[in-house]
mmCIF file of C-alpha atoms in Angstrom:
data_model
loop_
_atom_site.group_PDB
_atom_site.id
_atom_site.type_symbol
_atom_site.label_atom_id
_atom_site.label_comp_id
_atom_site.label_asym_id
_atom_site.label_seq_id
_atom_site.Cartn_x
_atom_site.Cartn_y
_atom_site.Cartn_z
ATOM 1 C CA UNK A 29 19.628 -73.067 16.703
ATOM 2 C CA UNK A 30 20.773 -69.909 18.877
ATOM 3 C CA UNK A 31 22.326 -67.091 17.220
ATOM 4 C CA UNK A 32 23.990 -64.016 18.645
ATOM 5 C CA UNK A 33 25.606 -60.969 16.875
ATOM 6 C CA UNK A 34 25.840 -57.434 16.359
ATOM 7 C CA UNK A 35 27.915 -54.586 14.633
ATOM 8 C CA UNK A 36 31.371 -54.258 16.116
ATOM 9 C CA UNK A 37 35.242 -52.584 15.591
ATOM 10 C CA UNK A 38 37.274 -54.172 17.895
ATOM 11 C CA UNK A 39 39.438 -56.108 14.900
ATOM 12 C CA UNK A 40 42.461 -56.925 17.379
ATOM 13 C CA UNK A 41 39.710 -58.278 20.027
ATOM 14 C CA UNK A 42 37.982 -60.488 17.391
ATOM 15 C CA UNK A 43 40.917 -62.054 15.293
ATOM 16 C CA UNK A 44 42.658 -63.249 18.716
ATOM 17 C CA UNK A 45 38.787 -64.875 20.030
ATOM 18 C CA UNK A 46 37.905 -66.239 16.815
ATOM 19 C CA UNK A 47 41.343 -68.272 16.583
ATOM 20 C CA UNK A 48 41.979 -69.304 20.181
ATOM 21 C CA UNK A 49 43.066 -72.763 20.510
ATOM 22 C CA UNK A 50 43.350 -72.342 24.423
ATOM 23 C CA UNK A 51 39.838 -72.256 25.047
ATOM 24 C CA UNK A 52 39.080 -74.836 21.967
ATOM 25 C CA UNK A 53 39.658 -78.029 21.477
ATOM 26 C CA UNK A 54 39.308 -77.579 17.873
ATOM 27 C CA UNK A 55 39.359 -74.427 15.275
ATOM 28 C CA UNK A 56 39.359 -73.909 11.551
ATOM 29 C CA UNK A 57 39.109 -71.422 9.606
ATOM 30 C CA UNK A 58 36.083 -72.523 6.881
ATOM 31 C CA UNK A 59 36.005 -70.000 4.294
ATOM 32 C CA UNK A 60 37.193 -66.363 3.097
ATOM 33 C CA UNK A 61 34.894 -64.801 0.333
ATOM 34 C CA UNK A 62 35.051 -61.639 -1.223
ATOM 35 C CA UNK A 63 38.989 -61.405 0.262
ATOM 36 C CA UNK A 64 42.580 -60.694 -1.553
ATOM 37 C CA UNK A 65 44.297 -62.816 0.593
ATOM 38 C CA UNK A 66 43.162 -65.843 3.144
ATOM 39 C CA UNK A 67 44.700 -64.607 6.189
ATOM 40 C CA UNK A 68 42.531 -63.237 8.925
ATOM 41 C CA UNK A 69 44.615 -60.681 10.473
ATOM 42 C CA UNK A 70 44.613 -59.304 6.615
ATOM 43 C CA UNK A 71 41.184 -59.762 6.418
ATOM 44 C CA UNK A 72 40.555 -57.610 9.225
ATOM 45 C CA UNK A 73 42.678 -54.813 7.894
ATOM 46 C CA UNK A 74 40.749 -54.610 4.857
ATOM 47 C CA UNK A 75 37.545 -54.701 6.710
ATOM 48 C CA UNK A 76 39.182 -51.309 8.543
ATOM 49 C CA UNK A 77 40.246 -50.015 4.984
ATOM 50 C CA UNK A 78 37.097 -50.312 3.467
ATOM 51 C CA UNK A 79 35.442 -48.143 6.215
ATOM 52 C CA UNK A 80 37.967 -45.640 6.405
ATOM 53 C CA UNK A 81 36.552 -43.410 3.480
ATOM 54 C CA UNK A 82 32.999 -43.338 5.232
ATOM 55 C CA UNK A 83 31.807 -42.714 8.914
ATOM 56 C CA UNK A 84 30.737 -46.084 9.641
ATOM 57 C CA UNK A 85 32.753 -47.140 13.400
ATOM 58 C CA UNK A 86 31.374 -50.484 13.382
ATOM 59 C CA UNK A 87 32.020 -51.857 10.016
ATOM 60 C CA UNK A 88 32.158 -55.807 10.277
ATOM 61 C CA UNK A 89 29.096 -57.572 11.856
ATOM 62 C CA UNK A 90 30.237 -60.619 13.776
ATOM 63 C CA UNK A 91 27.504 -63.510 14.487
ATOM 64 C CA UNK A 92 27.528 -66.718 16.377
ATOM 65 C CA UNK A 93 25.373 -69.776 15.463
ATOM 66 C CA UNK A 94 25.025 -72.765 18.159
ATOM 67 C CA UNK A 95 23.180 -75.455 17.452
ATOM 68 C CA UNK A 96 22.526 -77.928 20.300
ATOM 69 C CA UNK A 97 25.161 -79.915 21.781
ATOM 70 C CA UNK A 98 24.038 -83.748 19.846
ATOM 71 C CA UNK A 99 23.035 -82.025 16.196
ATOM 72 C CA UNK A 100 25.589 -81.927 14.150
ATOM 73 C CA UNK A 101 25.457 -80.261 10.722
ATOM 74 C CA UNK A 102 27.172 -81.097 7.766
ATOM 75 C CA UNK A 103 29.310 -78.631 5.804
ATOM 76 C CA UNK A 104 26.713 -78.475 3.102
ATOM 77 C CA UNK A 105 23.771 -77.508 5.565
ATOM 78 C CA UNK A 106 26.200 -74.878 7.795
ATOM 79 C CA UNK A 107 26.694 -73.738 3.726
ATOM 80 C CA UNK A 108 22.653 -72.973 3.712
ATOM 81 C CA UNK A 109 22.348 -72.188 7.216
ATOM 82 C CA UNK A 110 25.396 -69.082 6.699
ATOM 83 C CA UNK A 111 23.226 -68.376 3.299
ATOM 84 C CA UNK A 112 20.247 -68.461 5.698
ATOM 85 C CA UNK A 113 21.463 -65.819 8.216
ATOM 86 C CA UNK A 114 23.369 -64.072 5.414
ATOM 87 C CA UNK A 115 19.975 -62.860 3.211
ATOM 88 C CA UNK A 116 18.090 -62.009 6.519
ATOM 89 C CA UNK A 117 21.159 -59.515 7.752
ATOM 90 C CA UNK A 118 20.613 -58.029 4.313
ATOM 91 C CA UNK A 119 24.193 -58.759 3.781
ATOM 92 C CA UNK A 120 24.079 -60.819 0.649
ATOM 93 C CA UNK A 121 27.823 -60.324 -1.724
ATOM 94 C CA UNK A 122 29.688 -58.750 1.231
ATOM 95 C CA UNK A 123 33.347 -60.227 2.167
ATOM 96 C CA UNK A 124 32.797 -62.543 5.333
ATOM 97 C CA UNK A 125 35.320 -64.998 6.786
ATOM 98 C CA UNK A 126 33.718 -68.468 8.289
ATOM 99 C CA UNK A 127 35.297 -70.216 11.281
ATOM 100 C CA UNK A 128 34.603 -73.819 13.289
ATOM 101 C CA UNK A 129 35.345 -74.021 16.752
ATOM 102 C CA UNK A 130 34.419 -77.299 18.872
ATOM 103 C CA UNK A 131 34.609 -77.578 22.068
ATOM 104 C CA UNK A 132 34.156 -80.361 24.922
ATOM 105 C CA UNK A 133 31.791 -82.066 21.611
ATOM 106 C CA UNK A 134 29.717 -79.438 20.852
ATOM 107 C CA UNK A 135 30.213 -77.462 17.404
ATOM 108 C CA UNK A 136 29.633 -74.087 16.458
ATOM 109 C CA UNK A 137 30.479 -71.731 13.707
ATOM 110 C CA UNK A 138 31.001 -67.666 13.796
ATOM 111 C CA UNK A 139 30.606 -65.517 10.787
ATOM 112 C CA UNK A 140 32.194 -62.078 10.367
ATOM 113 C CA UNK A 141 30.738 -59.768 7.611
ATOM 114 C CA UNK A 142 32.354 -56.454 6.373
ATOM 115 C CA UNK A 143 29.464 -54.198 6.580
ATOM 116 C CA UNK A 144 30.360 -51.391 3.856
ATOM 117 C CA UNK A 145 29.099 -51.994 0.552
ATOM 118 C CA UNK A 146 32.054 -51.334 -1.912
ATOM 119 C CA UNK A 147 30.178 -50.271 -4.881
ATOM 120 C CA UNK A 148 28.014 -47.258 -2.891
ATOM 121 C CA UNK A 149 30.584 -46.828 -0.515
ATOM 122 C CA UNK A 150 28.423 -46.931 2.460
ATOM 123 C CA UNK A 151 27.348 -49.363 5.195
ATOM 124 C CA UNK A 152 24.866 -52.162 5.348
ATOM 125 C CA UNK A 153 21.940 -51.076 7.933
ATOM 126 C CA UNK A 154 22.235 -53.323 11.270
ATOM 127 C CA UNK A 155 18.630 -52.426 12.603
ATOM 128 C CA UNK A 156 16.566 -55.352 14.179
ATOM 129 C CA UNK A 157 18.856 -57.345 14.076
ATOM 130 C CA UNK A 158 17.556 -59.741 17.125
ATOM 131 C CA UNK A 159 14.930 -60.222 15.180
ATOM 132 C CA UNK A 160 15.844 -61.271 11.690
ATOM 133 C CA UNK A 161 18.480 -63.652 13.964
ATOM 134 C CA UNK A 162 15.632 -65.314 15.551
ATOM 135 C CA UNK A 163 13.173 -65.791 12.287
ATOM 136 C CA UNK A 164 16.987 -67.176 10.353
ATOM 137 C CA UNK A 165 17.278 -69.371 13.210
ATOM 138 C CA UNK A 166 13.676 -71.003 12.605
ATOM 139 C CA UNK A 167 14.135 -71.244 8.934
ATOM 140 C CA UNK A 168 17.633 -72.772 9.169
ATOM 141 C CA UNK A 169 15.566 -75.328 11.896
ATOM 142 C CA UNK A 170 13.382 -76.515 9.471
ATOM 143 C CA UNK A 171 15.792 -76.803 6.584
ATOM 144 C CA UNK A 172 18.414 -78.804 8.841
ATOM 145 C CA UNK A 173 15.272 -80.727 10.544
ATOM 146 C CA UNK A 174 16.841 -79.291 13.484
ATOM 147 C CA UNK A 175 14.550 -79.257 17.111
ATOM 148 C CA UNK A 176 13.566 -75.236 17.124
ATOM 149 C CA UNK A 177 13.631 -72.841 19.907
ATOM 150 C CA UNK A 178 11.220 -70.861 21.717
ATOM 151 C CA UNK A 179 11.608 -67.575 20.167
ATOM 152 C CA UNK A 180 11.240 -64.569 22.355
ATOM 153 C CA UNK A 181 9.466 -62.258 20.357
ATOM 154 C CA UNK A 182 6.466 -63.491 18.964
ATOM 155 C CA UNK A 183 3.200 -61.597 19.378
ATOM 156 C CA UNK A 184 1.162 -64.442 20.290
ATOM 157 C CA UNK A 185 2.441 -67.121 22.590
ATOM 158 C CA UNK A 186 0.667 -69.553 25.657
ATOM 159 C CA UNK A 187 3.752 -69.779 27.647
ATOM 160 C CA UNK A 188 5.507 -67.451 29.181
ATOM 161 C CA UNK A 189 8.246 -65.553 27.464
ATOM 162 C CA UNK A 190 12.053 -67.091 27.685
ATOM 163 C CA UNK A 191 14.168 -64.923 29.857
ATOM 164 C CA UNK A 192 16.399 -62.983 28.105
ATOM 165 C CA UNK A 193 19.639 -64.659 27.162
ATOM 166 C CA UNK A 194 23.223 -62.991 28.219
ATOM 167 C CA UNK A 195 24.813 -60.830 26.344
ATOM 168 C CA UNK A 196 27.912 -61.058 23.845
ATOM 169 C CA UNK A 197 30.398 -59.211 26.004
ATOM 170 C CA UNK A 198 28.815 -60.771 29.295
ATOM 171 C CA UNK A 199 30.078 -64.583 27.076
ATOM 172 C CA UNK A 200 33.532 -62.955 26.554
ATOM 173 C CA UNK A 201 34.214 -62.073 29.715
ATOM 174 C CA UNK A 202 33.136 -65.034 31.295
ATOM 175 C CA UNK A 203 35.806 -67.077 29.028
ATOM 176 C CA UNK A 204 38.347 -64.425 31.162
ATOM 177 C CA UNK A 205 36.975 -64.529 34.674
ATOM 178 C CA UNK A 206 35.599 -68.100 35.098
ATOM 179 C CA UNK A 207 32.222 -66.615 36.156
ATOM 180 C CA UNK A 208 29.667 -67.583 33.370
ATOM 181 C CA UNK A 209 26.083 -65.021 34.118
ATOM 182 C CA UNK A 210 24.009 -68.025 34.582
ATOM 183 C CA UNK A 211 26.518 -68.542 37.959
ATOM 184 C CA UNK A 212 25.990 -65.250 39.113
ATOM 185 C CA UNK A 213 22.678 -65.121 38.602
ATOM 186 C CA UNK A 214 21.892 -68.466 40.587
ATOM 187 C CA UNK A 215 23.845 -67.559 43.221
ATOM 188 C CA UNK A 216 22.526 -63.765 43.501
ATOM 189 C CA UNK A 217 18.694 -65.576 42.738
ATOM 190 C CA UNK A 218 19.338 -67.803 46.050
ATOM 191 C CA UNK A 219 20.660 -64.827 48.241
ATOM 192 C CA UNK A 220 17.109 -62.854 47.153
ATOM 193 C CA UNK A 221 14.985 -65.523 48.045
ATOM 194 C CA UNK A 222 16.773 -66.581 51.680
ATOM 195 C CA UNK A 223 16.309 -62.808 52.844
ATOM 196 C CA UNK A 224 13.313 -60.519 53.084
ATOM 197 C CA UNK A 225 14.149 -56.876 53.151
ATOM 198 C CA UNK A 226 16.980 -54.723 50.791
ATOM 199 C CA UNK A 227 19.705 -54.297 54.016
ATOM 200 C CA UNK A 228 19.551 -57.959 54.290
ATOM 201 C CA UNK A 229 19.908 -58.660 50.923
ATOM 202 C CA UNK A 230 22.541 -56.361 50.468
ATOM 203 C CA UNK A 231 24.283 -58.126 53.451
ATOM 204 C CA UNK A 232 23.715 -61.339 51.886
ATOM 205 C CA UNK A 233 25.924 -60.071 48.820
ATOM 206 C CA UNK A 234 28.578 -58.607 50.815
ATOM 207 C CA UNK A 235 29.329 -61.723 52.146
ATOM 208 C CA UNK A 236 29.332 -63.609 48.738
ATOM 209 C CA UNK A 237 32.089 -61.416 47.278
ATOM 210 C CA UNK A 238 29.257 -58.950 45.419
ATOM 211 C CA UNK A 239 28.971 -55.140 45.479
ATOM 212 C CA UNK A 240 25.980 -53.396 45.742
ATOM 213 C CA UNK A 241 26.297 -49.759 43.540
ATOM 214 C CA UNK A 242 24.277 -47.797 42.185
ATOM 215 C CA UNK A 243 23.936 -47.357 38.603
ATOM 216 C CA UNK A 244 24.073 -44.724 35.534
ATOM 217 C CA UNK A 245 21.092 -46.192 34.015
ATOM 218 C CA UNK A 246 19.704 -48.177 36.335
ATOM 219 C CA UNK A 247 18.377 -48.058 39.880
ATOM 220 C CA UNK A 248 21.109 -50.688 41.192
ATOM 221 C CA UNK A 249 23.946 -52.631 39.981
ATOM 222 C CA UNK A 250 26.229 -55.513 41.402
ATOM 223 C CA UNK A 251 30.098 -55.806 40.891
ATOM 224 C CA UNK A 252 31.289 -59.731 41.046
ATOM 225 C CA UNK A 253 34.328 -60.674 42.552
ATOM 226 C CA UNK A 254 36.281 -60.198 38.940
ATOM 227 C CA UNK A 255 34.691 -56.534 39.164
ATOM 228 C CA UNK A 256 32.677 -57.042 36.286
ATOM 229 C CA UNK A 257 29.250 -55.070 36.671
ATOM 230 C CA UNK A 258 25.728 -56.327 36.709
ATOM 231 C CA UNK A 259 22.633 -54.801 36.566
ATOM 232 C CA UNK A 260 20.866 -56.360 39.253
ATOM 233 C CA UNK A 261 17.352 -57.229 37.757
ATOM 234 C CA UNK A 262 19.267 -59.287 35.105
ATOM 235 C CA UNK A 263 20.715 -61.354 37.766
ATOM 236 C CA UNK A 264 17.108 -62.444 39.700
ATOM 237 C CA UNK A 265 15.217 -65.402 38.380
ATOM 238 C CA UNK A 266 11.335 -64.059 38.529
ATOM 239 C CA UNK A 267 11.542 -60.828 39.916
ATOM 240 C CA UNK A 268 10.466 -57.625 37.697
ATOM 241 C CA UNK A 269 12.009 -53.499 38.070
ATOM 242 C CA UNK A 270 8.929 -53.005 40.348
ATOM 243 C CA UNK A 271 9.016 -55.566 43.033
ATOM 244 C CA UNK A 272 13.290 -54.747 42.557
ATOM 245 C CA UNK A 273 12.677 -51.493 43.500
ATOM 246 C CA UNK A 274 9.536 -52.343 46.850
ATOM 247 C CA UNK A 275 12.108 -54.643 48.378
ATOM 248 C CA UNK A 276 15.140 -52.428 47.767
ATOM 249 C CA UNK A 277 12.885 -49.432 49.256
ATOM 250 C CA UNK A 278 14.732 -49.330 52.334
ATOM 251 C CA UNK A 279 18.508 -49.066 50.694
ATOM 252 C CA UNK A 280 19.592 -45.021 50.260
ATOM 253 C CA UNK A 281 20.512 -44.990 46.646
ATOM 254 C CA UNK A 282 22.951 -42.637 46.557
ATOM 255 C CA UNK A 283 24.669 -43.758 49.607
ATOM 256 C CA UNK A 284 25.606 -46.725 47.662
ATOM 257 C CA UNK A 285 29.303 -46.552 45.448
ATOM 258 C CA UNK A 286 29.651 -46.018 41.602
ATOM 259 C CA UNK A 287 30.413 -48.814 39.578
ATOM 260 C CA UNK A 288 34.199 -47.424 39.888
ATOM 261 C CA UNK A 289 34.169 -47.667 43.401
ATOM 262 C CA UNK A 290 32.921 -51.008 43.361
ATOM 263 C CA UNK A 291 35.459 -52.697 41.115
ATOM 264 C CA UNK A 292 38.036 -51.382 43.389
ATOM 265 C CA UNK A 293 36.428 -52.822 46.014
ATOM 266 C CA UNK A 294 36.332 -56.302 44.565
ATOM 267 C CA UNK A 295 39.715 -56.580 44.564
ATOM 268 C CA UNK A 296 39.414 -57.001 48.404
ATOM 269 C CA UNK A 297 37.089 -60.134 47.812
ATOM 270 C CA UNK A 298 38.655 -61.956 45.655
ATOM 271 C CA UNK A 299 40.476 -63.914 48.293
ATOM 272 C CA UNK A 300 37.481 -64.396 50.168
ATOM 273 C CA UNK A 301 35.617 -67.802 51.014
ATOM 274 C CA UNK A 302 32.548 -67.585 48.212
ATOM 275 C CA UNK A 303 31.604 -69.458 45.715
ATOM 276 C CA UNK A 304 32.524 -66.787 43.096
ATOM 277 C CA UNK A 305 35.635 -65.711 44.637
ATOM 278 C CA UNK A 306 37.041 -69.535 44.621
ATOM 279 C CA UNK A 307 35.156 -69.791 40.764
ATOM 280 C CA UNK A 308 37.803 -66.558 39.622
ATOM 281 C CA UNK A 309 40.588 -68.125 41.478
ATOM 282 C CA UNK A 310 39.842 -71.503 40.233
ATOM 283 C CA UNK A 311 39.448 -70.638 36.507
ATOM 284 C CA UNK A 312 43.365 -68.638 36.813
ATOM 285 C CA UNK A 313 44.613 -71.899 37.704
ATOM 286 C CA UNK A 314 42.760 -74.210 35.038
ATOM 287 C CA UNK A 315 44.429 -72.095 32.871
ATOM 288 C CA UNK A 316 47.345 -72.350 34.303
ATOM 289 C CA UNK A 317 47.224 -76.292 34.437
ATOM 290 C CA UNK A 318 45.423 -76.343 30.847
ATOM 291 C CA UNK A 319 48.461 -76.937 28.972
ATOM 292 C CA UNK A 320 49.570 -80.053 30.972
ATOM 293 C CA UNK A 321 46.086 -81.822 30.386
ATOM 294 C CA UNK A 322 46.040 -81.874 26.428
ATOM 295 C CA UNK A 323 47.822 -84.847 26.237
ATOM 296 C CA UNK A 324 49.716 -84.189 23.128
ATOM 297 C CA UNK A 325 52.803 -85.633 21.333
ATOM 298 C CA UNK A 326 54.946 -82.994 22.370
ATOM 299 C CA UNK A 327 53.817 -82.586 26.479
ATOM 300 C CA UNK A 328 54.026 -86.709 26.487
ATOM 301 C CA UNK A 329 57.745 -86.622 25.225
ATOM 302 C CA UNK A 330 58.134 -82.896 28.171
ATOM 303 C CA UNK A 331 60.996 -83.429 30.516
ATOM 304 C CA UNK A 332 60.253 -84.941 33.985
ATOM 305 C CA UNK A 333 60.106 -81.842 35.703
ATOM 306 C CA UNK A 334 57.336 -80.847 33.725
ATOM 307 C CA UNK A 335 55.107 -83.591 35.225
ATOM 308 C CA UNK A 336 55.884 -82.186 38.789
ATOM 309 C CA UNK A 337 54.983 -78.868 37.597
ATOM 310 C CA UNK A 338 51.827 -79.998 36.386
ATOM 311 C CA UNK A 339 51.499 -82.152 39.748
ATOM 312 C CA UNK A 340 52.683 -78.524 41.966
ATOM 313 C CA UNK A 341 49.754 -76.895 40.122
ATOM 314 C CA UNK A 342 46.968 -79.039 40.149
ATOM 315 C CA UNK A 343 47.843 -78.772 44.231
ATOM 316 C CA UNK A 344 47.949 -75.704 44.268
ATOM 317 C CA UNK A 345 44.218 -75.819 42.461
ATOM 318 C CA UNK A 346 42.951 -77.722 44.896
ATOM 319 C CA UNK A 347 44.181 -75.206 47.605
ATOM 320 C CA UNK A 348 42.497 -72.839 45.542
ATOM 321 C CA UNK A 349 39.316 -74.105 46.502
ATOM 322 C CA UNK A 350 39.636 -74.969 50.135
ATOM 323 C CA UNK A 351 37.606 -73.301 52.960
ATOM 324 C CA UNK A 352 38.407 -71.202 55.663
ATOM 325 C CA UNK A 353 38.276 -74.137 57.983
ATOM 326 C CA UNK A 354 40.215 -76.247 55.458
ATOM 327 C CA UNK A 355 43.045 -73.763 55.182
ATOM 328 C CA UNK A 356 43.273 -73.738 59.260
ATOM 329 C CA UNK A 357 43.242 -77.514 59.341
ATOM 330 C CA UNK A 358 46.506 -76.871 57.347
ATOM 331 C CA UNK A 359 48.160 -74.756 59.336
ATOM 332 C CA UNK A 360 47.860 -76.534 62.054
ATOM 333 C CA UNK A 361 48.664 -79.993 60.667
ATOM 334 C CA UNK A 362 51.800 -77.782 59.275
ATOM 335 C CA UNK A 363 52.699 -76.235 63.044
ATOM 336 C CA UNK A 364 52.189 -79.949 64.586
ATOM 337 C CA UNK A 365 55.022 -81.389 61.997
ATOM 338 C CA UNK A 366 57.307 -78.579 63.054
ATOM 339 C CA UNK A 367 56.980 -79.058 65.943
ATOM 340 C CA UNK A 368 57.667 -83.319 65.620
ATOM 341 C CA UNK A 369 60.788 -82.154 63.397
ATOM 342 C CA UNK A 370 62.519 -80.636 66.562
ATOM 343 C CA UNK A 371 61.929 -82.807 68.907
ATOM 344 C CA UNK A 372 63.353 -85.495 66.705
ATOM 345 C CA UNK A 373 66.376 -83.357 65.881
ATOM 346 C CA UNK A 374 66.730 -82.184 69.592
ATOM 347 C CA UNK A 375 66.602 -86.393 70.712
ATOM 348 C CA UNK A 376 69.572 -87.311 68.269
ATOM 349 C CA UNK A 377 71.620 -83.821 69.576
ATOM 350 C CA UNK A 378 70.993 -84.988 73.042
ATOM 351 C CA UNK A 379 71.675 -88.880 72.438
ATOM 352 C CA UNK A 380 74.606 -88.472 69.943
ATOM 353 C CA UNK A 381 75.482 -85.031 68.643
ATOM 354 C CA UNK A 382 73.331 -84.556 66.128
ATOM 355 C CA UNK A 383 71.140 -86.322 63.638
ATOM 356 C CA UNK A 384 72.845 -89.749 61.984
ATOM 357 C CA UNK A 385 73.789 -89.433 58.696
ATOM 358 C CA UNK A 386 71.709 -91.500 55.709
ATOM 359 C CA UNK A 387 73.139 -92.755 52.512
ATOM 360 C CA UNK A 388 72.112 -89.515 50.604
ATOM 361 C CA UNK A 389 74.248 -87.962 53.224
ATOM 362 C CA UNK A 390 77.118 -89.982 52.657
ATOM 363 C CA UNK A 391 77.075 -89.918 48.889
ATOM 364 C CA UNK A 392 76.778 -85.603 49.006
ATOM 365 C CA UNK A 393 80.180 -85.634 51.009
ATOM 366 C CA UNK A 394 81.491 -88.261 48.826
ATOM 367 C CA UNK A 395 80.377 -86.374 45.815
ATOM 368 C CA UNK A 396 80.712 -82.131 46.573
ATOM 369 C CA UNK A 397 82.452 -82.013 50.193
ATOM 370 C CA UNK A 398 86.078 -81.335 51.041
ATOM 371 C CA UNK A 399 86.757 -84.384 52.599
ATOM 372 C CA UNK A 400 89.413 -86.965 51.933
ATOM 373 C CA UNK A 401 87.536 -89.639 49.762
ATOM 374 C CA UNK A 402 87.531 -92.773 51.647
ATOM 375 C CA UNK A 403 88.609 -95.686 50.487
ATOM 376 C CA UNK A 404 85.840 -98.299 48.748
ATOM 377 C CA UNK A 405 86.082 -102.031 49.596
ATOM 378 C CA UNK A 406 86.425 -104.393 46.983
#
């Protein structure tokens, strides 16, 4: 069991994520306690009234809990297992709204909390909380007989410790842009390892759609073809701040853009030829196409033209992906049809006037031209 949360305020952000049926095969809504009405939009307003008589910003605490993709829990054990992560959180007889979402068969559940504490009018700490996560996951493991995790911070351990997992916000945005973190960071982990000094590398990225820029916090940050930011020592497989900063040696820091700079300058990649630039361009489309795959009662009985929508777009997808050389292969088998087109229509000009008439030809006249309608034979 992995779970993920924090302290947040964004209501409109959450209540539109937490019931998206786009990205979901499946979602339901599981339980409101501690609510005056079983709506979540309401819910969230009352969240944001409760915390507007004390200086708490984020007052709900959302959490996600993912088991792996074949264990399934039943509704009695994700009962325990929300119990579980409730009395760890310390938030034990606060209001919290329960949702289901399943998708491509795996299940998951999120869990959002209202933080302030009616009765003392103040808010629930949210310390440590990656820590009280990871000992509720291992006690909801061995209550669910569930295979457990490696947890990251334990002080004693004879393997090496997990690399850190992406972040909430990195997981939302990916949903947007197509461009999960654990893409970027193979692709950026390859580009390290093919070249050997910090020009090269920063070649390398150029020409994969990625900006190098220097960052607020950190020494060096890259910009993905979306022109979301990365810090760069996130994004390499193996490879601590130190040796980061002995290869990158040779790279003037402050010659390098902001993170501004850089996200303007993605927009200039985005129709490039790399892997991530296709991956944005690719997810606009699936989402575009989405609608037509479902396969329910109401797109089966759509209109015909629907079908050749669908048919337009997933062509237009596959475009989408196409290489440089692809595309040219294209326009050339494009320019070598013209080209049979004219000759054909300049032969029948030559020969007889102008190109013989079909029965579709006939028929149009028949049917929308000013001509005397001919007499049929019997």
């Amino acid at each position: 069991m992995i779970i993920k949360g924090g302290s947040k305020q964004n209501r409109r952000f959450f209540a539109r994520h937490l019931l998206n049926r786009r990205d979901n095969d499946r979602v339901r809504v599981v339980e409101f306690k501690g609510f005056a009405h079983e709506n979540v939009d309401e819910a969230f307003r009352d969240m944001e009234a409760y915390a507007k008589d004390t200086r708490c910003k984020n007052y709900f605490y959302h959490a996600a809990m993912n088991p792996r993709e074949e264990e399934r829990l039943t509704d009695e054990q994700w009962q325990r297992a929300v119990d579980t992560l409730e009395r760890h959180l310390g938030l034990e007889g606060q209001a919290r709204v329960v949702f289901e979402h399943e998708k491509e068969g795996r299940v998951h559940r999120h869990v959002v909390w209202s933080r302030i504490d009616l009765d003392t009018m103040t808010a629930r700490g949210d310390s440590l909380t990656y820590r009280k996560h990871e000992a509720a996951a291992r006690e909801i493991e061995k209550d669910c007989g569930l295979k457990p995790v490696e947890s990251v911070l334990v002080k004693r351990r004879d393997t090496e410790r997990p690399e850190r997992r992406s972040k909430d916000f990195e997981g939302f945005r990916a949903v947007r842009t197509g461009l999960k973190p654990e893409q970027v960071k193979a692709e950026v982990t390859a580009l390290w390892e093919r070249t050997d000094s910090g020009s090269a590398f920063r070649a390398a990225l150029e020409a994969n759609g990625y900006i190098l820029c220097r960052g607020d916090r950190r020494d060096f940050v890259i910009v993905d073809p979306a022109g979301d930011d990365h810090s760069l020592a996130r994004r390499i497989s193996g490879v601590k701040a130190a040796g980061l900063r002995e290869r990158m040696k040779d790279i003037d820091r402050d010659s390098l853009p902001t993170v501004a700079e850089g996200r303007k300058l993605a927009d200039a990649w985005v129709a490039g030829d790399s892997e991530a630039a296709r991956a944005v361009r690719m997810k606009e489309l699936d989402d575009r196409i989405k609608p037509f795959r479902k396969g329910t009662q109401e797109q089966e009985q759509a209109p015909e033209w629907s079908e050749k929508q669908r048919a337009f777009l997933e062509h237009e997808a596959r475009q989408a992906g196409w290489s440089e050389l692809e595309k040219a292969a294209q326009e050339y088998g494009r320019a070598v049809k013209n080209v049979a087109w004219a000759g054909q229509d300049a032969y029948w000009q030559m020969m007889i006037g102008g190109k013989p008439r079909t029965e579709a030809d006939k028929l149009r006249e028949l049917m929308w031209g000013e001509k005397k309608e001919p007499d049929l034979e019997r």
